[in-house]
mmCIF file of C-alpha atoms in Angstrom:
data_model
loop_
_atom_site.group_PDB
_atom_site.id
_atom_site.type_symbol
_atom_site.label_atom_id
_atom_site.label_comp_id
_atom_site.label_asym_id
_atom_site.label_seq_id
_atom_site.Cartn_x
_atom_site.Cartn_y
_atom_site.Cartn_z
ATOM 1 C CA UNK A 13 87.147 139.493 97.828
ATOM 2 C CA UNK A 14 86.120 137.673 94.626
ATOM 3 C CA UNK A 15 84.338 134.376 94.874
ATOM 4 C CA UNK A 16 87.337 132.985 92.872
ATOM 5 C CA UNK A 17 89.637 134.186 95.228
ATOM 6 C CA UNK A 18 87.737 132.743 97.975
ATOM 7 C CA UNK A 19 87.693 129.412 96.861
ATOM 8 C CA UNK A 20 91.005 129.478 96.290
ATOM 9 C CA UNK A 21 92.001 130.468 99.914
ATOM 10 C CA UNK A 22 89.278 127.809 101.197
ATOM 11 C CA UNK A 23 91.054 125.138 99.228
ATOM 12 C CA UNK A 24 94.375 125.871 100.399
ATOM 13 C CA UNK A 25 93.072 126.263 103.869
ATOM 14 C CA UNK A 26 91.901 122.911 103.772
ATOM 15 C CA UNK A 27 95.056 121.562 101.881
ATOM 16 C CA UNK A 28 97.256 123.075 104.867
ATOM 17 C CA UNK A 29 95.254 121.346 107.620
ATOM 18 C CA UNK A 30 95.199 117.952 105.734
ATOM 19 C CA UNK A 31 99.218 118.334 105.476
ATOM 20 C CA UNK A 32 99.616 119.540 108.910
ATOM 21 C CA UNK A 33 97.675 115.959 110.114
ATOM 22 C CA UNK A 34 99.672 113.976 107.540
ATOM 23 C CA UNK A 35 102.948 115.569 108.935
ATOM 24 C CA UNK A 36 102.188 114.959 112.712
ATOM 25 C CA UNK A 37 103.172 111.371 113.021
ATOM 26 C CA UNK A 38 106.819 112.327 111.209
ATOM 27 C CA UNK A 39 107.010 115.132 113.870
ATOM 28 C CA UNK A 40 106.894 112.973 116.353
ATOM 29 C CA UNK A 41 108.984 110.302 114.899
ATOM 30 C CA UNK A 42 111.686 113.157 114.498
ATOM 31 C CA UNK A 43 111.262 114.559 117.564
ATOM 32 C CA UNK A 44 110.872 111.750 120.028
ATOM 33 C CA UNK A 45 114.024 110.085 118.353
ATOM 34 C CA UNK A 46 116.033 112.684 120.217
ATOM 35 C CA UNK A 47 114.356 111.714 123.978
ATOM 36 C CA UNK A 48 114.312 109.139 126.235
ATOM 37 C CA UNK A 49 111.454 106.462 126.512
ATOM 38 C CA UNK A 50 110.371 108.459 129.702
ATOM 39 C CA UNK A 51 109.928 111.649 128.298
ATOM 40 C CA UNK A 52 108.096 110.245 125.381
ATOM 41 C CA UNK A 53 105.911 108.812 127.480
ATOM 42 C CA UNK A 54 105.338 111.692 129.515
ATOM 43 C CA UNK A 55 104.951 114.134 126.656
ATOM 44 C CA UNK A 56 105.424 112.548 123.021
ATOM 45 C CA UNK A 57 104.588 115.921 121.452
ATOM 46 C CA UNK A 58 106.977 117.965 123.430
ATOM 47 C CA UNK A 59 110.409 118.952 121.649
ATOM 48 C CA UNK A 60 113.734 117.404 123.225
ATOM 49 C CA UNK A 61 115.181 119.502 125.933
ATOM 50 C CA UNK A 62 118.573 118.916 124.529
ATOM 51 C CA UNK A 63 120.049 116.740 121.296
ATOM 52 C CA UNK A 64 120.882 112.947 122.327
ATOM 53 C CA UNK A 65 121.979 110.664 119.754
ATOM 54 C CA UNK A 66 122.408 107.731 122.221
ATOM 55 C CA UNK A 67 119.055 106.463 120.730
ATOM 56 C CA UNK A 68 120.611 106.014 117.064
ATOM 57 C CA UNK A 69 123.721 104.259 118.457
ATOM 58 C CA UNK A 70 121.380 101.906 120.384
ATOM 59 C CA UNK A 71 119.257 101.355 117.495
ATOM 60 C CA UNK A 72 121.869 100.598 114.850
ATOM 61 C CA UNK A 73 123.546 98.327 117.354
ATOM 62 C CA UNK A 74 120.453 96.125 118.442
ATOM 63 C CA UNK A 75 119.063 96.134 114.875
ATOM 64 C CA UNK A 76 122.208 95.176 113.364
ATOM 65 C CA UNK A 77 121.212 97.924 111.194
ATOM 66 C CA UNK A 78 123.874 97.979 108.233
ATOM 67 C CA UNK A 79 123.219 94.426 107.660
ATOM 68 C CA UNK A 80 119.514 94.989 107.544
ATOM 69 C CA UNK A 81 119.786 97.880 105.700
ATOM 70 C CA UNK A 82 121.920 95.989 103.057
ATOM 71 C CA UNK A 83 119.092 92.757 102.904
ATOM 72 C CA UNK A 84 116.495 95.397 102.226
ATOM 73 C CA UNK A 85 118.429 97.161 99.604
ATOM 74 C CA UNK A 86 118.946 93.908 97.686
ATOM 75 C CA UNK A 87 115.435 92.682 97.993
ATOM 76 C CA UNK A 88 114.131 96.233 96.947
ATOM 77 C CA UNK A 89 116.456 96.886 94.151
ATOM 78 C CA UNK A 90 115.911 93.262 92.704
ATOM 79 C CA UNK A 91 112.231 93.116 93.006
ATOM 80 C CA UNK A 92 112.243 96.999 91.381
ATOM 81 C CA UNK A 93 114.817 95.914 88.445
ATOM 82 C CA UNK A 94 112.915 92.600 87.600
ATOM 83 C CA UNK A 95 109.430 94.146 87.758
ATOM 84 C CA UNK A 96 110.164 96.951 85.604
ATOM 85 C CA UNK A 97 111.299 94.452 82.842
ATOM 86 C CA UNK A 98 108.794 91.938 83.141
ATOM 87 C CA UNK A 99 105.733 94.204 83.531
ATOM 88 C CA UNK A 100 106.653 97.375 81.187
ATOM 89 C CA UNK A 101 107.101 94.263 78.376
ATOM 90 C CA UNK A 102 104.045 92.654 79.022
ATOM 91 C CA UNK A 103 102.310 96.215 79.396
ATOM 92 C CA UNK A 104 103.445 96.773 75.763
ATOM 93 C CA UNK A 105 102.449 93.323 74.604
ATOM 94 C CA UNK A 106 98.923 93.701 75.920
ATOM 95 C CA UNK A 107 98.592 97.330 74.543
ATOM 96 C CA UNK A 108 99.430 96.430 71.115
ATOM 97 C CA UNK A 109 98.391 92.950 70.952
ATOM 98 C CA UNK A 110 94.562 92.415 70.957
ATOM 99 C CA UNK A 111 94.625 88.629 71.272
ATOM 100 C CA UNK A 112 91.992 86.922 73.146
ATOM 101 C CA UNK A 113 94.359 85.310 75.401
ATOM 102 C CA UNK A 114 95.890 88.602 76.426
ATOM 103 C CA UNK A 115 92.394 90.131 77.353
ATOM 104 C CA UNK A 116 91.999 87.054 79.646
ATOM 105 C CA UNK A 117 95.431 87.046 81.322
ATOM 106 C CA UNK A 118 95.172 91.005 81.608
ATOM 107 C CA UNK A 119 91.466 90.281 83.414
ATOM 108 C CA UNK A 120 93.008 87.951 85.801
ATOM 109 C CA UNK A 121 95.686 90.377 86.365
ATOM 110 C CA UNK A 122 93.077 93.125 87.554
ATOM 111 C CA UNK A 123 91.356 90.275 89.602
ATOM 112 C CA UNK A 124 94.258 89.202 91.629
ATOM 113 C CA UNK A 125 94.844 93.054 92.548
ATOM 114 C CA UNK A 126 91.605 92.573 94.441
ATOM 115 C CA UNK A 127 92.653 90.046 96.966
ATOM 116 C CA UNK A 128 94.641 90.773 99.804
ATOM 117 C CA UNK A 129 98.078 89.377 100.343
ATOM 118 C CA UNK A 130 96.604 87.426 103.380
ATOM 119 C CA UNK A 131 94.575 85.379 101.426
ATOM 120 C CA UNK A 132 97.478 83.545 99.730
ATOM 121 C CA UNK A 133 100.373 83.948 102.138
ATOM 122 C CA UNK A 134 99.744 80.664 104.119
ATOM 123 C CA UNK A 135 100.092 78.707 100.389
ATOM 124 C CA UNK A 136 103.027 80.993 99.454
ATOM 125 C CA UNK A 137 104.662 79.804 102.830
ATOM 126 C CA UNK A 138 103.918 76.281 102.428
ATOM 127 C CA UNK A 139 104.988 75.856 98.972
ATOM 128 C CA UNK A 140 108.257 77.992 98.899
ATOM 129 C CA UNK A 141 109.475 78.184 102.565
ATOM 130 C CA UNK A 142 108.067 74.610 103.458
ATOM 131 C CA UNK A 143 108.348 72.145 100.488
ATOM 132 C CA UNK A 144 110.908 73.713 98.516
ATOM 133 C CA UNK A 145 112.847 74.849 101.468
ATOM 134 C CA UNK A 146 113.633 78.389 100.314
ATOM 135 C CA UNK A 147 113.326 80.293 103.909
ATOM 136 C CA UNK A 148 115.667 82.816 104.938
ATOM 137 C CA UNK A 149 116.658 83.458 101.209
ATOM 138 C CA UNK A 150 116.562 87.051 100.155
ATOM 139 C CA UNK A 151 116.386 86.201 96.373
ATOM 140 C CA UNK A 152 113.001 84.046 97.338
ATOM 141 C CA UNK A 153 111.363 87.322 98.928
ATOM 142 C CA UNK A 154 112.494 89.151 95.939
ATOM 143 C CA UNK A 155 110.637 86.670 93.752
ATOM 144 C CA UNK A 156 107.599 86.679 95.413
ATOM 145 C CA UNK A 157 107.609 90.786 95.821
ATOM 146 C CA UNK A 158 107.542 90.764 91.922
ATOM 147 C CA UNK A 159 104.982 88.419 91.851
ATOM 148 C CA UNK A 160 102.930 90.683 94.047
ATOM 149 C CA UNK A 161 103.467 93.799 92.290
ATOM 150 C CA UNK A 162 103.152 92.773 88.546
ATOM 151 C CA UNK A 163 99.369 93.075 88.492
ATOM 152 C CA UNK A 164 99.421 96.715 89.108
ATOM 153 C CA UNK A 165 102.495 97.490 87.558
ATOM 154 C CA UNK A 166 101.227 96.141 84.259
ATOM 155 C CA UNK A 167 98.057 97.708 84.359
ATOM 156 C CA UNK A 168 99.608 100.923 84.528
ATOM 157 C CA UNK A 169 102.183 100.386 81.838
ATOM 158 C CA UNK A 170 99.554 99.116 80.058
ATOM 159 C CA UNK A 171 97.495 102.299 80.110
ATOM 160 C CA UNK A 172 100.049 104.256 79.461
ATOM 161 C CA UNK A 173 101.517 102.602 76.279
ATOM 162 C CA UNK A 174 97.750 103.190 74.920
ATOM 163 C CA UNK A 175 98.604 106.615 74.641
ATOM 164 C CA UNK A 176 101.643 106.219 72.654
ATOM 165 C CA UNK A 177 100.855 106.641 68.934
ATOM 166 C CA UNK A 178 100.711 103.116 67.071
ATOM 167 C CA UNK A 179 102.174 104.983 64.174
ATOM 168 C CA UNK A 180 105.791 104.809 65.813
ATOM 169 C CA UNK A 181 105.429 100.837 65.971
ATOM 170 C CA UNK A 182 104.456 101.088 61.915
ATOM 171 C CA UNK A 183 107.387 103.157 61.338
ATOM 172 C CA UNK A 184 109.927 101.033 63.125
ATOM 173 C CA UNK A 185 108.481 98.105 61.482
ATOM 174 C CA UNK A 186 109.043 99.700 57.967
ATOM 175 C CA UNK A 187 112.423 100.304 59.134
ATOM 176 C CA UNK A 188 112.973 96.949 59.645
ATOM 177 C CA UNK A 189 112.628 96.570 63.599
ATOM 178 C CA UNK A 190 111.232 93.529 65.258
ATOM 179 C CA UNK A 191 108.425 93.736 67.593
ATOM 180 C CA UNK A 192 111.016 93.198 70.642
ATOM 181 C CA UNK A 193 113.539 95.725 69.005
ATOM 182 C CA UNK A 194 110.710 98.335 68.493
ATOM 183 C CA UNK A 195 109.853 98.247 72.402
ATOM 184 C CA UNK A 196 113.469 98.708 73.581
ATOM 185 C CA UNK A 197 114.876 101.081 71.017
ATOM 186 C CA UNK A 198 111.583 103.256 70.348
ATOM 187 C CA UNK A 199 108.936 102.692 73.121
ATOM 188 C CA UNK A 200 110.842 102.012 76.570
ATOM 189 C CA UNK A 201 112.759 105.355 76.092
ATOM 190 C CA UNK A 202 108.915 106.968 75.932
ATOM 191 C CA UNK A 203 108.294 105.182 79.193
ATOM 192 C CA UNK A 204 110.525 107.185 81.537
ATOM 193 C CA UNK A 205 107.473 109.123 83.343
ATOM 194 C CA UNK A 206 105.650 105.809 84.134
ATOM 195 C CA UNK A 207 109.009 103.551 84.945
ATOM 196 C CA UNK A 208 109.672 106.315 87.714
ATOM 197 C CA UNK A 209 106.429 106.060 88.781
ATOM 198 C CA UNK A 210 106.268 102.487 89.141
ATOM 199 C CA UNK A 211 109.565 102.320 90.560
ATOM 200 C CA UNK A 212 108.436 104.907 93.220
ATOM 201 C CA UNK A 213 105.491 102.634 94.371
ATOM 202 C CA UNK A 214 106.934 99.168 93.924
ATOM 203 C CA UNK A 215 110.320 100.282 95.887
ATOM 204 C CA UNK A 216 108.210 101.976 98.683
ATOM 205 C CA UNK A 217 105.900 98.933 98.982
ATOM 206 C CA UNK A 218 108.872 96.363 99.146
ATOM 207 C CA UNK A 219 111.105 98.784 101.342
ATOM 208 C CA UNK A 220 108.552 98.897 104.187
ATOM 209 C CA UNK A 221 107.026 95.279 103.584
ATOM 210 C CA UNK A 222 106.871 93.719 107.032
ATOM 211 C CA UNK A 223 104.244 90.831 106.742
ATOM 212 C CA UNK A 224 105.740 89.006 103.732
ATOM 213 C CA UNK A 225 109.425 89.404 104.563
ATOM 214 C CA UNK A 226 108.683 88.189 108.308
ATOM 215 C CA UNK A 227 106.806 84.881 106.932
ATOM 216 C CA UNK A 228 110.465 84.133 105.245
ATOM 217 C CA UNK A 229 113.057 85.452 106.995
ATOM 218 C CA UNK A 230 113.539 84.577 110.260
ATOM 219 C CA UNK A 231 117.533 84.419 111.153
ATOM 220 C CA UNK A 232 119.323 87.484 112.299
ATOM 221 C CA UNK A 233 121.479 87.638 109.276
ATOM 222 C CA UNK A 234 118.850 87.949 106.742
ATOM 223 C CA UNK A 235 116.346 89.993 108.421
ATOM 224 C CA UNK A 236 114.968 93.455 106.789
ATOM 225 C CA UNK A 237 114.931 96.803 108.432
ATOM 226 C CA UNK A 238 110.887 96.509 108.949
ATOM 227 C CA UNK A 239 111.595 93.142 110.884
ATOM 228 C CA UNK A 240 114.596 94.410 113.127
ATOM 229 C CA UNK A 241 112.243 97.187 114.486
ATOM 230 C CA UNK A 242 110.578 94.367 116.449
ATOM 231 C CA UNK A 243 113.688 93.974 118.462
ATOM 232 C CA UNK A 244 112.709 96.865 120.605
ATOM 233 C CA UNK A 245 109.275 95.020 121.517
ATOM 234 C CA UNK A 246 108.968 92.309 124.068
ATOM 235 C CA UNK A 247 105.527 90.983 125.610
ATOM 236 C CA UNK A 248 105.699 93.218 128.504
ATOM 237 C CA UNK A 249 107.477 96.375 127.384
ATOM 238 C CA UNK A 250 108.555 98.449 124.638
ATOM 239 C CA UNK A 251 111.505 100.920 124.162
ATOM 240 C CA UNK A 252 109.883 103.655 122.265
ATOM 241 C CA UNK A 253 112.711 105.743 121.857
ATOM 242 C CA UNK A 254 115.296 103.810 120.356
ATOM 243 C CA UNK A 255 112.330 102.460 118.311
ATOM 244 C CA UNK A 256 111.821 105.878 117.205
ATOM 245 C CA UNK A 257 115.265 106.459 116.115
ATOM 246 C CA UNK A 258 115.537 102.900 114.318
ATOM 247 C CA UNK A 259 112.286 104.167 112.365
ATOM 248 C CA UNK A 260 113.549 106.998 110.960
ATOM 249 C CA UNK A 261 116.789 105.426 110.084
ATOM 250 C CA UNK A 262 114.770 102.895 108.408
ATOM 251 C CA UNK A 263 112.692 105.624 106.414
ATOM 252 C CA UNK A 264 115.334 108.471 105.275
ATOM 253 C CA UNK A 265 116.545 106.203 102.579
ATOM 254 C CA UNK A 266 113.033 105.648 101.105
ATOM 255 C CA UNK A 267 112.065 109.092 101.695
ATOM 256 C CA UNK A 268 115.186 110.657 99.884
ATOM 257 C CA UNK A 269 114.385 108.135 96.941
ATOM 258 C CA UNK A 270 110.570 109.332 97.081
ATOM 259 C CA UNK A 271 111.579 113.178 97.291
ATOM 260 C CA UNK A 272 114.419 112.574 94.093
ATOM 261 C CA UNK A 273 111.665 110.457 92.247
ATOM 262 C CA UNK A 274 108.429 112.276 92.985
ATOM 263 C CA UNK A 275 108.801 114.993 90.568
ATOM 264 C CA UNK A 276 108.809 112.653 87.562
ATOM 265 C CA UNK A 277 105.410 110.828 88.568
ATOM 266 C CA UNK A 278 102.997 111.145 85.929
ATOM 267 C CA UNK A 279 100.410 108.762 84.259
ATOM 268 C CA UNK A 280 101.083 110.666 80.974
ATOM 269 C CA UNK A 281 103.799 112.379 79.216
#
């Protein structure tokens, strides 16, 4: 075997091992969704003796699944759409207008990416849920999600726009297009790869968010899927099998969305 083929074989073997390690949690999630809690505790890696959909029925009922799904979808779609519009426009402005104020704001965006959410979660809850009284408001959660994801999105959009030739802007300007019209008519169609990239990452983050949502949403009819999973946990016990079924139901929509959009994920055309 040649040295090149040996290297490829080693890389393939390492990649396969890593893939197996990453797939083990998903395997456990799927197989234990069809078992009882007792069987899960006895041997979480074993295949179920028979397929039972009782856990899924229990999960749908206990989680108020379809209401929670609608809440999660509303927050995610709203946050993604607003984030896409604002972040792409801001990224374009930062990439094309080298104003001093733009550089300062851009550096502030980068600095905000370093701080974890726990640093400013108490002021956020105090202001929006306490002072302004926006607790249990889905639109407010989407608004906060937009703010939390804008710095990362602007960073990606700005970097992508830097790779688009400025000659396109100049040609559009000669044809009479304004700065805004140039963005929407010329630049935005070229942003498809990065739009899908950012959409996938933001959607997955917002869909799976637990901490932020749990701080603002406390009523049963406003809970998201991530919060509803807690219904299977008590101070002294846990219903693992129905919880696994609920987790699988919660993960499937965003997993399907990721599988559809992952082939478009790229940072350059």
